[in-house]
Amino acid sequence: MDHACFGYDLVAAKAPRLLVELGSQRGFSFGVFCQSVRSHSQDCTCYAVDTWEGDQHTGSYGEEIYDALAGHVREHYRHYAYLLRMTFDAASPQFSDGSIDLLHIDGLHTYEAVSHDFNTWYPKVAEGGIILFHDIAERQGDFGVWRLWEELEQQHQTFAFKHGHGLGVLRKPGGKPLEQESQLIQLLFADSPEDRQALGELYSIGGQFLKSRRQARKFRQSREAAVKRKLSGKS
Ligand SMILES: C[S@@+](CC[C@H](N)C(=O)[O-])C[C@H]1O[C@@H](n2cnc3c(N)ncnc32)[C@H](O)[C@@H]1O
C-alpha cells in the first residue's frame, strides 16, 4: 500500500519488457505492476515467483492464498502474467542473463536471504534495469534488508523511500544514458537533493492517501452492514 503509487508509476515510466517479482504471497505488489502494464497498454511479460508456502517471517499459509491469486491473475492479466510456483533458486535458470528490466525482491528479509537473492538475480537484470528492495527501513528482529541496502548504496545508483517499511530503488549500470530515460527515472537518480526530497514526499503522501481511502471504505462498509442488521431487526 505504502509504495503502490510509485510501483504503478515506475512501470509506466520504465516500460519494462520483462518484469519479475520474487515473493508475491497475496499478490498485492504484483497486482499493482500488472495493472499498470494493462492501463498503459504495455508489451510486458510479468512473472511472480513464490512457493506460496510462506517463510519464517510471513509464517506458513494455506492453499487459498495461491488459489485466490491464480484466479485473479487469470481473470484480469491472463495474457501476460504468470505465476511460477517454485523457489527463487529453481526459477533463476529460466531467465537469461541481462533479460529482466524490472526486478522486485520481496522474499525472506534476513540479510543472508536477501543478499543471496540479490547476488543470484543481479546478473539476470538488463543494463540500466531497475531492482526494487522491499523493507529497507525495517530493523525489527532478524530483518536485514537495511544492512544489504547500506552496502549497495555505496556501490550503485540508488534512491531510498523511507516511508512505510522503506523501498530501495537501484539502477544497474549501462543501458541508455540517464538523460534519455523518462522523467521519473531521471528524477530518481539525478543528483538533486531538492528533487529527491520532493519525490520522497510525493509518494509518501500517495501512500497515505491510499491507506486513508481504504480505511474510509472499510468504515463505510461496516456502517452499511450495521444499518442492514438494524433494519432486519437483528441489532
Ligand atoms: C513478504 S512476502 C511477499 C509480499 C508481496 N510482495 C506483497 O505485496 O504482499 C514473501 C513471500 O516470499 C516467499 N518466499 C520467501 N523465500 C522464498 C524462496 N526462496 N523461494 C520462493 N518463495 C519464497 C514466501 O512464500 C512469501 O510468500
Short mmCIF file of C-alpha atoms in Angstrom, two decimals, residues 1-131:
data_model
loop_
_atom_site.label_atom_id
_atom_site.label_comp_id
_atom_site.label_asym_id
_atom_site.label_seq_id
_atom_site.Cartn_x
_atom_site.Cartn_y
_atom_site.Cartn_z
CA MET A 1 0.00 0.00 0.00
CA ASP A 2 2.79 2.45 1.01
CA HIS A 3 4.58 2.09 -2.32
CA ALA A 4 1.72 1.22 -4.67
CA CYS A 5 1.63 4.66 -6.34
CA PHE A 6 5.36 4.55 -7.01
CA GLY A 7 5.26 0.96 -8.31
CA TYR A 8 2.45 1.87 -10.66
CA ASP A 9 4.24 5.00 -11.95
CA LEU A 10 7.58 3.20 -12.23
CA VAL A 11 6.13 0.60 -14.60
CA ALA A 12 4.64 3.41 -16.69
CA ALA A 13 7.98 5.23 -16.73
CA LYS A 14 10.27 2.27 -17.34
CA ALA A 15 8.03 0.41 -19.79
CA PRO A 16 9.71 -2.93 -18.97
CA ARG A 17 9.53 -5.79 -21.45
CA LEU A 18 10.19 -8.36 -18.72
CA LEU A 19 9.23 -7.89 -15.07
CA VAL A 20 9.93 -10.42 -12.30
CA GLU A 21 8.80 -10.36 -8.69
CA LEU A 22 10.49 -12.60 -6.09
CA GLY A 23 7.93 -13.08 -3.31
CA SER A 24 4.30 -12.35 -4.12
CA GLN A 25 2.16 -14.05 -1.48
CA ARG A 26 -1.33 -12.49 -1.91
CA GLY A 27 -0.08 -10.57 -4.94
CA PHE A 28 -0.62 -7.00 -3.81
CA SER A 29 2.55 -5.55 -5.35
CA PHE A 30 2.36 -7.93 -8.31
CA GLY A 31 -1.19 -6.72 -8.98
CA VAL A 32 -0.02 -3.10 -8.92
CA PHE A 33 2.63 -3.86 -11.56
CA CYS A 34 0.27 -5.90 -13.73
CA GLN A 35 -2.44 -3.27 -13.53
CA SER A 36 -0.02 -0.58 -14.64
CA VAL A 37 1.10 -2.73 -17.60
CA ARG A 38 -2.55 -3.09 -18.57
CA SER A 39 -3.54 0.56 -18.02
CA HIS A 40 -0.61 1.77 -20.10
CA SER A 41 -1.10 -0.85 -22.84
CA GLN A 42 2.48 -2.03 -22.46
CA ASP A 43 4.07 -5.02 -24.07
CA CYS A 44 5.47 -6.64 -20.93
CA THR A 45 5.56 -10.18 -19.58
CA CYS A 46 5.27 -10.40 -15.80
CA TYR A 47 6.35 -13.33 -13.62
CA ALA A 48 5.62 -13.80 -9.92
CA VAL A 49 7.91 -16.36 -8.26
CA ASP A 50 6.94 -17.85 -4.90
CA THR A 51 6.49 -21.25 -3.31
CA TRP A 52 3.21 -19.89 -1.89
CA GLU A 53 4.05 -21.77 1.28
CA GLY A 54 5.35 -18.83 3.33
CA ASP A 55 8.68 -18.29 5.08
CA GLN A 56 9.95 -17.66 8.60
CA HIS A 57 8.71 -14.04 8.54
CA THR A 58 5.29 -14.46 6.93
CA GLY A 59 4.64 -17.82 8.64
CA SER A 60 3.21 -20.67 6.61
CA TYR A 61 -0.15 -20.16 4.93
CA GLY A 62 -2.74 -22.25 3.15
CA GLU A 63 -3.56 -23.07 -0.46
CA GLU A 64 -6.35 -20.49 -0.57
CA ILE A 65 -3.78 -17.67 -0.95
CA TYR A 66 -2.36 -19.17 -4.13
CA ASP A 67 -5.79 -20.16 -5.46
CA ALA A 68 -7.18 -16.64 -4.98
CA LEU A 69 -4.19 -15.02 -6.71
CA ALA A 70 -4.18 -17.53 -9.56
CA GLY A 71 -7.87 -16.82 -10.13
CA HIS A 72 -7.33 -13.06 -10.05
CA VAL A 73 -4.42 -13.20 -12.49
CA ARG A 74 -6.40 -15.48 -14.81
CA GLU A 75 -9.35 -13.11 -14.78
CA HIS A 76 -7.52 -9.78 -15.19
CA TYR A 77 -3.98 -10.30 -16.54
CA ARG A 78 -4.27 -13.59 -18.38
CA HIS A 79 -2.20 -12.94 -21.49
CA TYR A 80 0.93 -11.54 -19.92
CA ALA A 81 1.18 -12.51 -16.23
CA TYR A 82 2.38 -15.89 -14.94
CA LEU A 83 2.85 -17.46 -11.52
CA LEU A 84 5.96 -19.62 -11.10
CA ARG A 85 5.34 -21.81 -8.09
CA MET A 86 8.85 -22.78 -7.05
CA THR A 87 11.84 -21.49 -5.08
CA PHE A 88 13.70 -18.44 -6.36
CA ASP A 89 16.78 -20.60 -6.92
CA ALA A 90 14.83 -23.11 -9.02
CA ALA A 91 13.35 -20.29 -11.14
CA SER A 92 16.57 -18.38 -11.81
CA PRO A 93 17.93 -20.67 -14.60
CA GLN A 94 14.72 -20.00 -16.55
CA PHE A 95 15.79 -16.37 -17.11
CA SER A 96 18.68 -15.36 -19.36
CA ASP A 97 21.39 -13.05 -18.17
CA GLY A 98 20.63 -9.39 -18.89
CA SER A 99 16.95 -10.04 -19.66
CA ILE A 100 14.95 -8.55 -16.76
CA ASP A 101 14.09 -4.83 -16.94
CA LEU A 102 12.38 -4.60 -13.56
CA LEU A 103 13.04 -6.95 -10.64
CA HIS A 104 11.24 -6.71 -7.29
CA ILE A 105 12.97 -8.56 -4.43
CA ASP A 106 10.46 -9.22 -1.64
CA GLY A 107 11.21 -12.71 -0.31
CA LEU A 108 12.63 -13.59 3.10
CA HIS A 109 14.05 -10.45 4.70
CA THR A 110 17.10 -11.74 6.59
CA TYR A 111 20.46 -10.32 5.50
CA GLU A 112 21.64 -13.74 4.32
CA ALA A 113 18.50 -14.49 2.29
CA VAL A 114 18.18 -11.11 0.60
CA SER A 115 21.92 -10.99 -0.18
CA HIS A 116 21.64 -14.44 -1.74
CA ASP A 117 18.60 -13.37 -3.81
CA PHE A 118 20.36 -10.19 -4.95
CA ASN A 119 23.58 -11.99 -5.91
CA THR A 120 21.72 -14.75 -7.75
CA TRP A 121 19.43 -12.44 -9.70
CA TYR A 122 21.64 -9.40 -10.35
CA PRO A 123 23.18 -10.98 -13.50
CA LYS A 124 19.66 -11.57 -14.83
CA VAL A 125 18.90 -7.85 -14.83
CA ALA A 126 19.43 -5.86 -18.03
CA GLU A 127 21.87 -2.95 -18.19
CA GLY A 128 20.02 0.13 -16.99
CA GLY A 129 17.42 -2.18 -15.39
CA ILE A 130 15.82 -1.43 -12.04
CA ILE A 131 15.83 -3.56 -8.88
#
